[in-house]
mmCIF file of C-alpha atoms and ligand atoms in Angstrom:
data_model
loop_
_atom_site.group_PDB
_atom_site.id
_atom_site.type_symbol
_atom_site.label_atom_id
_atom_site.label_comp_id
_atom_site.label_asym_id
_atom_site.label_seq_id
_atom_site.Cartn_x
_atom_site.Cartn_y
_atom_site.Cartn_z
ATOM 1 C CA UNK A 1 -17.483 9.468 0.468
ATOM 2 C CA UNK A 2 -19.977 11.860 -1.827
ATOM 3 C CA UNK A 3 -22.639 10.024 -2.212
ATOM 4 C CA UNK A 4 -22.072 6.730 -2.551
ATOM 5 C CA UNK A 5 -19.101 3.727 -2.883
ATOM 6 C CA UNK A 6 -17.742 3.076 -6.123
ATOM 7 C CA UNK A 7 -14.149 2.133 -5.824
ATOM 8 C CA UNK A 8 -10.997 2.112 -3.779
ATOM 9 C CA UNK A 9 -9.700 4.378 -5.968
ATOM 10 C CA UNK A 10 -11.157 7.489 -5.383
ATOM 11 C CA UNK A 11 -11.078 7.822 -1.177
ATOM 12 C CA UNK A 12 -8.520 9.025 0.356
ATOM 13 C CA UNK A 13 -6.643 8.062 3.469
ATOM 14 C CA UNK A 14 -8.562 9.325 6.040
ATOM 15 C CA UNK A 15 -11.853 8.427 4.142
ATOM 16 C CA UNK A 16 -10.847 4.644 4.864
ATOM 17 C CA UNK A 17 -9.069 4.559 7.868
ATOM 18 C CA UNK A 18 -12.752 6.190 8.907
ATOM 19 C CA UNK A 19 -14.475 2.963 7.856
ATOM 20 C CA UNK A 20 -12.205 0.961 9.204
ATOM 21 C CA UNK A 21 -12.091 2.069 12.889
ATOM 22 C CA UNK A 22 -15.954 2.076 12.330
ATOM 23 C CA UNK A 23 -15.985 -0.994 11.474
ATOM 24 C CA UNK A 24 -13.893 -1.912 14.226
ATOM 25 C CA UNK A 25 -16.634 -1.227 17.041
ATOM 26 C CA UNK A 26 -19.501 -3.111 14.507
ATOM 27 C CA UNK A 27 -17.118 -6.430 15.849
ATOM 28 C CA UNK A 28 -19.086 -9.291 17.563
ATOM 29 C CA UNK A 29 -16.646 -8.954 20.117
ATOM 30 C CA UNK A 30 -16.779 -5.696 20.642
ATOM 31 C CA UNK A 31 -20.928 -5.020 20.882
ATOM 32 C CA UNK A 32 -23.863 -7.067 21.762
ATOM 33 C CA UNK A 33 -25.325 -8.212 19.058
ATOM 34 C CA UNK A 34 -28.440 -5.653 19.041
ATOM 35 C CA UNK A 35 -29.862 -4.396 16.510
ATOM 36 C CA UNK A 36 -29.939 -0.985 16.022
ATOM 37 C CA UNK A 37 -32.260 1.610 15.030
ATOM 38 C CA UNK A 38 -30.084 3.732 12.819
ATOM 39 C CA UNK A 39 -31.304 3.296 9.938
ATOM 40 C CA UNK A 40 -35.075 3.075 10.384
ATOM 41 C CA UNK A 41 -37.403 2.982 7.377
ATOM 42 C CA UNK A 42 -35.133 3.515 4.871
ATOM 43 C CA UNK A 43 -34.810 1.061 2.006
ATOM 44 C CA UNK A 44 -31.442 0.102 0.901
ATOM 45 C CA UNK A 45 -32.042 -2.342 -2.061
ATOM 46 C CA UNK A 46 -29.902 -4.736 -3.149
ATOM 47 C CA UNK A 47 -29.124 -5.241 -7.055
ATOM 48 C CA UNK A 48 -27.628 -8.413 -7.967
ATOM 49 C CA UNK A 49 -26.674 -9.518 -11.582
ATOM 50 C CA UNK A 50 -24.144 -12.344 -11.094
ATOM 51 C CA UNK A 51 -23.492 -14.950 -8.228
ATOM 52 C CA UNK A 52 -22.813 -14.103 -5.231
ATOM 53 C CA UNK A 53 -23.059 -15.729 -1.170
ATOM 54 C CA UNK A 54 -21.141 -13.916 1.251
ATOM 55 C CA UNK A 55 -21.390 -10.605 -0.640
ATOM 56 C CA UNK A 56 -25.287 -10.162 -1.093
ATOM 57 C CA UNK A 57 -25.982 -11.855 2.899
ATOM 58 C CA UNK A 58 -23.407 -10.100 4.282
ATOM 59 C CA UNK A 59 -25.218 -6.165 2.569
ATOM 60 C CA UNK A 60 -28.329 -7.701 3.539
ATOM 61 C CA UNK A 61 -27.161 -8.371 7.798
ATOM 62 C CA UNK A 62 -25.698 -5.438 7.915
ATOM 63 C CA UNK A 63 -28.669 -2.739 6.660
ATOM 64 C CA UNK A 64 -31.713 -4.785 8.899
ATOM 65 C CA UNK A 65 -28.506 -4.133 12.106
ATOM 66 C CA UNK A 66 -28.843 -1.083 11.195
ATOM 67 C CA UNK A 67 -32.910 -1.201 11.411
ATOM 68 C CA UNK A 68 -32.226 -0.725 7.945
ATOM 69 C CA UNK A 69 -35.490 -2.328 5.785
ATOM 70 C CA UNK A 70 -33.523 -4.570 2.978
ATOM 71 C CA UNK A 71 -34.390 -6.351 -0.049
ATOM 72 C CA UNK A 72 -32.348 -8.151 -2.620
ATOM 73 C CA UNK A 73 -32.981 -8.368 -6.371
ATOM 74 C CA UNK A 74 -31.310 -10.851 -8.425
ATOM 75 C CA UNK A 75 -31.218 -11.397 -12.016
ATOM 76 C CA UNK A 76 -32.466 -14.517 -12.723
ATOM 77 C CA UNK A 77 -35.738 -13.821 -9.863
ATOM 78 C CA UNK A 78 -36.331 -10.386 -11.251
ATOM 79 C CA UNK A 79 -37.623 -9.046 -14.727
ATOM 80 C CA UNK A 80 -34.342 -8.778 -16.298
ATOM 81 C CA UNK A 81 -34.972 -12.529 -16.805
ATOM 82 C CA UNK A 82 -37.970 -11.497 -18.985
ATOM 83 C CA UNK A 83 -35.574 -9.742 -21.216
ATOM 84 C CA UNK A 84 -35.867 -5.465 -19.388
ATOM 85 C CA UNK A 85 -32.844 -3.964 -20.018
ATOM 86 C CA UNK A 86 -30.455 -2.176 -17.668
ATOM 87 C CA UNK A 87 -32.551 1.359 -17.826
ATOM 88 C CA UNK A 88 -35.534 -0.083 -17.872
ATOM 89 C CA UNK A 89 -34.811 -1.931 -14.770
ATOM 90 C CA UNK A 90 -32.778 0.949 -13.288
ATOM 91 C CA UNK A 91 -36.138 3.644 -13.931
ATOM 92 C CA UNK A 92 -38.441 0.963 -12.367
ATOM 93 C CA UNK A 93 -36.170 0.448 -8.550
ATOM 94 C CA UNK A 94 -35.619 4.948 -8.801
ATOM 95 C CA UNK A 95 -38.956 5.236 -9.114
ATOM 96 C CA UNK A 96 -39.577 2.925 -5.918
ATOM 97 C CA UNK A 97 -36.925 5.434 -4.284
ATOM 98 C CA UNK A 98 -35.067 3.454 -1.670
ATOM 99 C CA UNK A 99 -31.672 5.313 -0.228
ATOM 100 C CA UNK A 100 -29.159 3.099 -1.682
ATOM 101 C CA UNK A 101 -28.939 0.162 -4.419
ATOM 102 C CA UNK A 102 -26.029 -1.525 -3.893
ATOM 103 C CA UNK A 103 -24.622 -3.064 -7.073
ATOM 104 C CA UNK A 104 -23.173 -6.113 -8.827
ATOM 105 C CA UNK A 105 -23.101 -6.803 -12.592
ATOM 106 C CA UNK A 106 -20.165 -8.843 -14.155
ATOM 107 C CA UNK A 107 -20.238 -5.124 -16.086
ATOM 108 C CA UNK A 108 -17.156 -3.000 -15.020
ATOM 109 C CA UNK A 109 -18.725 0.397 -14.550
ATOM 110 C CA UNK A 110 -21.950 -0.772 -14.450
ATOM 111 C CA UNK A 111 -22.378 1.159 -10.803
ATOM 112 C CA UNK A 112 -21.287 4.266 -12.410
ATOM 113 C CA UNK A 113 -23.389 4.078 -15.057
ATOM 114 C CA UNK A 114 -26.474 3.837 -12.098
ATOM 115 C CA UNK A 115 -24.942 6.514 -10.426
ATOM 116 C CA UNK A 116 -24.920 8.760 -13.996
ATOM 117 C CA UNK A 117 -28.264 7.593 -14.326
ATOM 118 C CA UNK A 118 -29.865 8.205 -10.570
ATOM 119 C CA UNK A 119 -27.681 11.168 -9.019
ATOM 120 C CA UNK A 120 -30.343 11.345 -6.145
ATOM 121 C CA UNK A 121 -29.385 7.556 -4.816
ATOM 122 C CA UNK A 122 -26.194 6.414 -3.445
ATOM 123 C CA UNK A 123 -24.431 3.487 -5.346
ATOM 124 C CA UNK A 124 -22.510 1.254 -3.824
ATOM 125 C CA UNK A 125 -19.854 -0.810 -5.914
ATOM 126 C CA UNK A 126 -21.230 -4.622 -4.548
ATOM 127 C CA UNK A 127 -18.464 -5.731 -7.515
ATOM 128 C CA UNK A 128 -18.196 -4.551 -11.428
ATOM 129 C CA UNK A 129 -16.832 -6.903 -13.687
ATOM 130 C CA UNK A 130 -13.186 -6.656 -13.634
ATOM 131 C CA UNK A 131 -12.700 -3.725 -12.076
ATOM 132 C CA UNK A 132 -13.422 -3.333 -8.138
ATOM 133 C CA UNK A 133 -14.830 -4.435 -4.860
ATOM 134 C CA UNK A 134 -14.272 -1.827 -2.456
ATOM 135 C CA UNK A 135 -16.060 -3.151 0.323
ATOM 136 C CA UNK A 136 -14.057 -6.410 0.115
ATOM 137 C CA UNK A 137 -11.008 -4.958 -0.161
ATOM 138 C CA UNK A 138 -11.896 -2.632 3.788
ATOM 139 C CA UNK A 139 -13.198 -5.925 4.746
ATOM 140 C CA UNK A 140 -9.712 -7.357 3.715
ATOM 141 C CA UNK A 141 -7.942 -4.290 5.230
ATOM 142 C CA UNK A 142 -9.708 -4.632 7.734
ATOM 143 C CA UNK A 143 -8.873 -7.571 9.234
ATOM 144 C CA UNK A 144 -5.181 -7.816 8.426
ATOM 145 C CA UNK A 145 -4.908 -5.438 11.132
ATOM 146 C CA UNK A 146 -6.782 -6.888 13.410
ATOM 147 C CA UNK A 147 -3.475 -8.845 13.326
ATOM 148 C CA UNK A 148 -0.870 -5.936 12.640
ATOM 149 C CA UNK A 149 -0.947 -2.907 14.379
ATOM 150 C CA UNK A 150 0.053 -1.196 10.432
ATOM 151 C CA UNK A 151 -0.372 -2.062 6.270
ATOM 152 C CA UNK A 152 3.015 0.096 5.595
ATOM 153 C CA UNK A 153 5.496 -2.324 5.359
ATOM 154 C CA UNK A 154 3.906 -5.303 4.647
ATOM 155 C CA UNK A 155 4.322 -7.752 2.132
ATOM 156 C CA UNK A 156 1.064 -9.165 0.768
ATOM 157 C CA UNK A 157 1.619 -11.599 -2.158
ATOM 158 C CA UNK A 158 -1.735 -12.084 -3.951
ATOM 159 C CA UNK A 159 -1.750 -14.517 -5.564
ATOM 160 C CA UNK A 160 -4.337 -15.991 -8.467
ATOM 161 C CA UNK A 161 -6.089 -14.986 -11.513
ATOM 162 C CA UNK A 162 -5.023 -11.447 -11.325
ATOM 163 C CA UNK A 163 -6.207 -10.416 -14.901
ATOM 164 C CA UNK A 164 -9.851 -11.123 -13.755
ATOM 165 C CA UNK A 165 -10.301 -9.927 -10.215
ATOM 166 C CA UNK A 166 -11.857 -6.453 -9.345
ATOM 167 C CA UNK A 167 -10.812 -8.165 -5.944
ATOM 168 C CA UNK A 168 -6.819 -7.517 -6.632
ATOM 169 C CA UNK A 169 -7.588 -4.213 -7.918
ATOM 170 C CA UNK A 170 -9.457 -2.577 -5.269
ATOM 171 C CA UNK A 171 -6.686 -4.737 -2.602
ATOM 172 C CA UNK A 172 -3.626 -2.775 -4.910
ATOM 173 C CA UNK A 173 -5.335 0.558 -3.996
ATOM 174 C CA UNK A 174 -5.792 0.050 -0.837
ATOM 175 C CA UNK A 175 -2.958 -1.383 0.622
ATOM 176 C CA UNK A 176 -0.860 0.512 -2.013
ATOM 177 C CA UNK A 177 -2.157 4.076 0.045
ATOM 178 C CA UNK A 178 -0.949 2.986 3.499
ATOM 179 C CA UNK A 179 2.404 1.765 1.736
ATOM 180 C CA UNK A 180 2.849 -1.942 1.963
ATOM 181 C CA UNK A 181 4.833 -3.685 -1.140
ATOM 182 C CA UNK A 182 2.535 -5.843 -3.447
ATOM 183 C CA UNK A 183 3.574 -8.823 -4.922
ATOM 184 C CA UNK A 184 1.012 -9.848 -7.965
ATOM 185 C CA UNK A 185 1.456 -13.587 -9.055
ATOM 186 C CA UNK A 186 0.084 -15.547 -11.254
ATOM 187 C CA UNK A 187 0.389 -17.583 -15.148
ATOM 188 C CA UNK A 188 1.336 -15.422 -17.786
ATOM 189 C CA UNK A 189 -2.171 -15.223 -18.855
ATOM 190 C CA UNK A 190 -3.658 -14.130 -15.750
ATOM 191 C CA UNK A 191 -1.132 -11.512 -14.987
ATOM 192 C CA UNK A 192 -0.677 -9.057 -17.441
ATOM 193 C CA UNK A 193 2.779 -6.616 -17.098
ATOM 194 C CA UNK A 194 0.299 -3.452 -17.414
ATOM 195 C CA UNK A 195 -0.417 -4.425 -13.550
ATOM 196 C CA UNK A 196 2.067 -3.659 -11.802
ATOM 197 C CA UNK A 197 1.576 0.354 -13.031
ATOM 198 C CA UNK A 198 -1.750 0.381 -11.642
ATOM 199 C CA UNK A 199 -0.521 1.795 -8.066
ATOM 200 C CA UNK A 200 3.394 2.945 -6.666
ATOM 201 C CA UNK A 201 4.796 -0.474 -4.606
ATOM 202 C CA UNK A 202 3.626 -3.087 -6.965
ATOM 203 C CA UNK A 203 5.646 -5.887 -8.574
ATOM 204 C CA UNK A 204 5.516 -8.716 -10.716
ATOM 205 C CA UNK A 205 6.667 -12.548 -10.297
ATOM 206 C CA UNK A 206 5.534 -16.162 -12.213
ATOM 207 C CA UNK A 207 6.421 -18.405 -9.434
ATOM 208 C CA UNK A 208 4.448 -18.759 -6.459
ATOM 209 C CA UNK A 209 7.650 -18.998 -4.409
ATOM 210 C CA UNK A 210 8.864 -16.008 -5.138
ATOM 211 C CA UNK A 211 5.802 -14.014 -3.900
ATOM 212 C CA UNK A 212 5.378 -15.925 -0.925
ATOM 213 C CA UNK A 213 8.740 -15.565 0.366
ATOM 214 C CA UNK A 214 9.120 -13.265 3.520
ATOM 215 C CA UNK A 215 5.304 -12.136 2.920
ATOM 216 C CA UNK A 216 3.143 -11.497 6.018
ATOM 217 C CA UNK A 217 0.150 -11.360 4.061
ATOM 218 C CA UNK A 218 -0.704 -14.393 1.095
ATOM 219 C CA UNK A 219 -3.926 -13.942 -0.330
ATOM 220 C CA UNK A 220 -5.421 -16.491 -2.793
ATOM 221 C CA UNK A 221 -7.808 -15.659 -6.106
ATOM 222 C CA UNK A 222 -9.847 -18.333 -7.891
ATOM 223 C CA UNK A 223 -9.942 -18.589 -11.442
ATOM 224 C CA UNK A 224 -12.844 -17.126 -12.540
ATOM 225 C CA UNK A 225 -13.153 -19.576 -15.466
ATOM 226 C CA UNK A 226 -16.661 -17.561 -16.261
ATOM 227 C CA UNK A 227 -15.097 -14.736 -17.251
ATOM 228 C CA UNK A 228 -12.337 -16.878 -19.406
ATOM 229 C CA UNK A 229 -13.318 -17.364 -22.857
ATOM 230 C CA UNK A 230 -10.778 -21.004 -22.926
ATOM 231 C CA UNK A 231 -8.445 -21.477 -19.592
ATOM 232 C CA UNK A 232 -5.195 -22.016 -20.512
ATOM 233 C CA UNK A 233 -4.127 -25.312 -18.165
ATOM 234 C CA UNK A 234 -7.020 -27.767 -16.477
ATOM 235 C CA UNK A 235 -7.395 -27.745 -13.026
ATOM 236 C CA UNK A 236 -4.695 -29.848 -11.854
ATOM 237 C CA UNK A 237 -1.763 -27.884 -13.168
ATOM 238 C CA UNK A 238 -2.968 -25.568 -12.148
ATOM 239 C CA UNK A 239 -2.824 -26.396 -8.695
ATOM 240 C CA UNK A 240 0.846 -27.742 -9.650
ATOM 241 C CA UNK A 241 1.913 -24.312 -10.209
ATOM 242 C CA UNK A 242 -0.243 -21.555 -8.601
ATOM 243 C CA UNK A 243 -2.378 -24.047 -5.808
ATOM 244 C CA UNK A 244 -1.000 -23.051 -2.129
ATOM 245 C CA UNK A 245 0.436 -25.557 -0.119
ATOM 246 C CA UNK A 246 1.410 -26.541 3.016
ATOM 247 C CA UNK A 247 4.665 -26.386 1.767
ATOM 248 C CA UNK A 248 4.646 -22.990 0.826
ATOM 249 C CA UNK A 249 3.909 -21.802 4.805
ATOM 250 C CA UNK A 250 7.143 -21.842 5.325
ATOM 251 C CA UNK A 251 8.780 -19.353 3.283
ATOM 252 C CA UNK A 252 6.075 -17.034 4.539
ATOM 253 C CA UNK A 253 7.002 -14.812 8.104
ATOM 254 C CA UNK A 254 6.365 -17.159 10.325
ATOM 255 C CA UNK A 255 2.992 -15.264 11.453
ATOM 256 C CA UNK A 256 1.359 -15.353 7.919
ATOM 257 C CA UNK A 257 -1.924 -14.864 7.446
ATOM 258 C CA UNK A 258 -3.849 -16.739 4.941
ATOM 259 C CA UNK A 259 -6.938 -14.848 3.108
ATOM 260 C CA UNK A 260 -9.291 -15.831 0.291
ATOM 261 C CA UNK A 261 -12.179 -13.702 -0.628
ATOM 262 C CA UNK A 262 -14.094 -16.564 -1.616
ATOM 263 C CA UNK A 263 -15.860 -18.964 -2.995
ATOM 264 C CA UNK A 264 -12.575 -20.916 -2.078
ATOM 265 C CA UNK A 265 -12.011 -23.821 -4.990
ATOM 266 C CA UNK A 266 -10.045 -26.409 -2.456
ATOM 267 C CA UNK A 267 -6.986 -28.669 -4.642
ATOM 268 C CA UNK A 268 -7.877 -26.034 -7.195
ATOM 269 C CA UNK A 269 -5.656 -23.014 -5.852
ATOM 270 C CA UNK A 270 -5.902 -23.643 -2.196
ATOM 271 C CA UNK A 271 -5.273 -27.013 -0.684
ATOM 272 C CA UNK A 272 -7.756 -27.935 2.232
ATOM 273 C CA UNK A 273 -4.741 -28.278 4.806
ATOM 274 C CA UNK A 274 -4.468 -24.900 4.458
ATOM 275 C CA UNK A 275 -7.843 -23.083 4.075
ATOM 276 C CA UNK A 276 -8.696 -24.802 7.537
ATOM 277 C CA UNK A 277 -4.854 -24.082 9.378
ATOM 278 C CA UNK A 278 -4.325 -21.369 12.331
ATOM 279 C CA UNK A 279 -2.499 -19.846 9.385
ATOM 280 C CA UNK A 280 -6.535 -18.768 7.173
ATOM 281 C CA UNK A 281 -8.464 -16.249 8.244
ATOM 282 C CA UNK A 282 -10.953 -16.699 5.443
ATOM 283 C CA UNK A 283 -13.825 -17.189 7.862
ATOM 284 C CA UNK A 284 -12.812 -13.852 9.679
ATOM 285 C CA UNK A 285 -12.773 -12.016 6.595
ATOM 286 C CA UNK A 286 -16.593 -13.510 6.803
ATOM 287 C CA UNK A 287 -17.439 -11.893 10.187
ATOM 288 C CA UNK A 288 -15.976 -8.597 8.753
ATOM 289 C CA UNK A 289 -17.425 -8.359 5.883
ATOM 290 C CA UNK A 290 -20.605 -7.634 7.724
ATOM 291 C CA UNK A 291 -18.693 -5.061 9.818
ATOM 292 C CA UNK A 292 -17.203 -2.876 7.539
ATOM 293 C CA UNK A 293 -20.644 -2.931 5.426
ATOM 294 C CA UNK A 294 -22.696 -1.438 8.486
ATOM 295 C CA UNK A 295 -20.076 0.797 8.909
ATOM 296 C CA UNK A 296 -20.420 1.564 5.151
ATOM 297 C CA UNK A 297 -23.703 1.702 5.294
ATOM 298 C CA UNK A 298 -23.962 4.358 8.484
ATOM 299 C CA UNK A 299 -21.834 6.842 6.379
ATOM 300 C CA UNK A 300 -23.060 7.082 3.903
ATOM 301 C CA UNK A 301 -27.094 6.935 4.544
ATOM 302 C CA UNK A 302 -26.335 8.162 8.631
ATOM 303 C CA UNK A 303 -27.266 11.668 9.380
HETATM 304 C C1 NCD B 1 -15.556 -12.459 -5.288
HETATM 305 C C2 NCD B 1 -15.797 -11.818 -6.179
HETATM 306 O O1 NCD B 1 -17.515 -11.523 -6.571
HETATM 307 O O2 NCD B 1 -15.468 -10.486 -6.575
HETATM 308 N N1 NCD B 1 -16.093 -13.205 -4.219
HETATM 309 C C3 NCD B 1 -16.340 -11.877 -3.057
HETATM 310 O O3 NCD B 1 -16.913 -11.120 -3.759
HETATM 311 N N2 NCD B 1 -16.570 -12.780 -1.700
HETATM 312 C C4 NCD B 1 -14.427 -13.304 -5.486
HETATM 313 C C5 NCD B 1 -14.531 -14.408 -6.138
HETATM 314 O O4 NCD B 1 -15.644 -14.646 -7.435
HETATM 315 O O5 NCD B 1 -13.822 -15.030 -6.804
#
């Protein structure tokens, strides 16, 4: 990782494994919940131009656990809502000399723009448009590896609004580097055929049953209504064809796990019975979000 973390695509296996290993040592069951002072005196700015609960909070908690000062700026509470341009906001922040900036933005490529603009400051991408969400893919991999010895050969079904999902893209890049078989599934309007060329090991299907059959991991995605001009189906129709229900689980491997990056919409992409079942690791993902973000911050800012 040269300076920041903009995506999974440019990382190699060794870098990814190093983060995942280190994240394990930050899991609550491994460490007493003491704060360390490893990053004492460092200032991390969380710059969030889009709504977020899990990602922003866990970056904040991760920074604080390592002893850093964390400041969160959200678009609605900042001068962005007074019409300040992105460049002016970034220049203002740059002048405060943060040690790292964590950025979420609705435009794909926004953190890359920031990285070119503030060359001295490591930038961490916390989700850019429909492009990448690298720390999500890392925490997802950590969650799978807590239950499986390797990603190699695992069958991972990613189901839902693939077209608009940065979570899907980052996961495809990561899982493919480790030899997983990835089945992307969704309605034709949300699953463009070119996604089959995203990485080796990717296949596409429009039928949820075909995606789930034999799966080790079932990863559900939210329909990103904020990124669609006119949704092609109602919530009920969507749930009927692409909602994960208990009856589907018999098709998967007996020990298959169900994942979701959140926020979940019960009765739209996943039934409550599945979301709250023993198979669901959704809250383990949230837990690992802190551990993985600690590992990423330590790697970028620790000496
Ligand atoms: C995702 C995101 O924002 O990309 N959520 C998250 O970070 N946990 C997925 C989503 O919003 O549906």
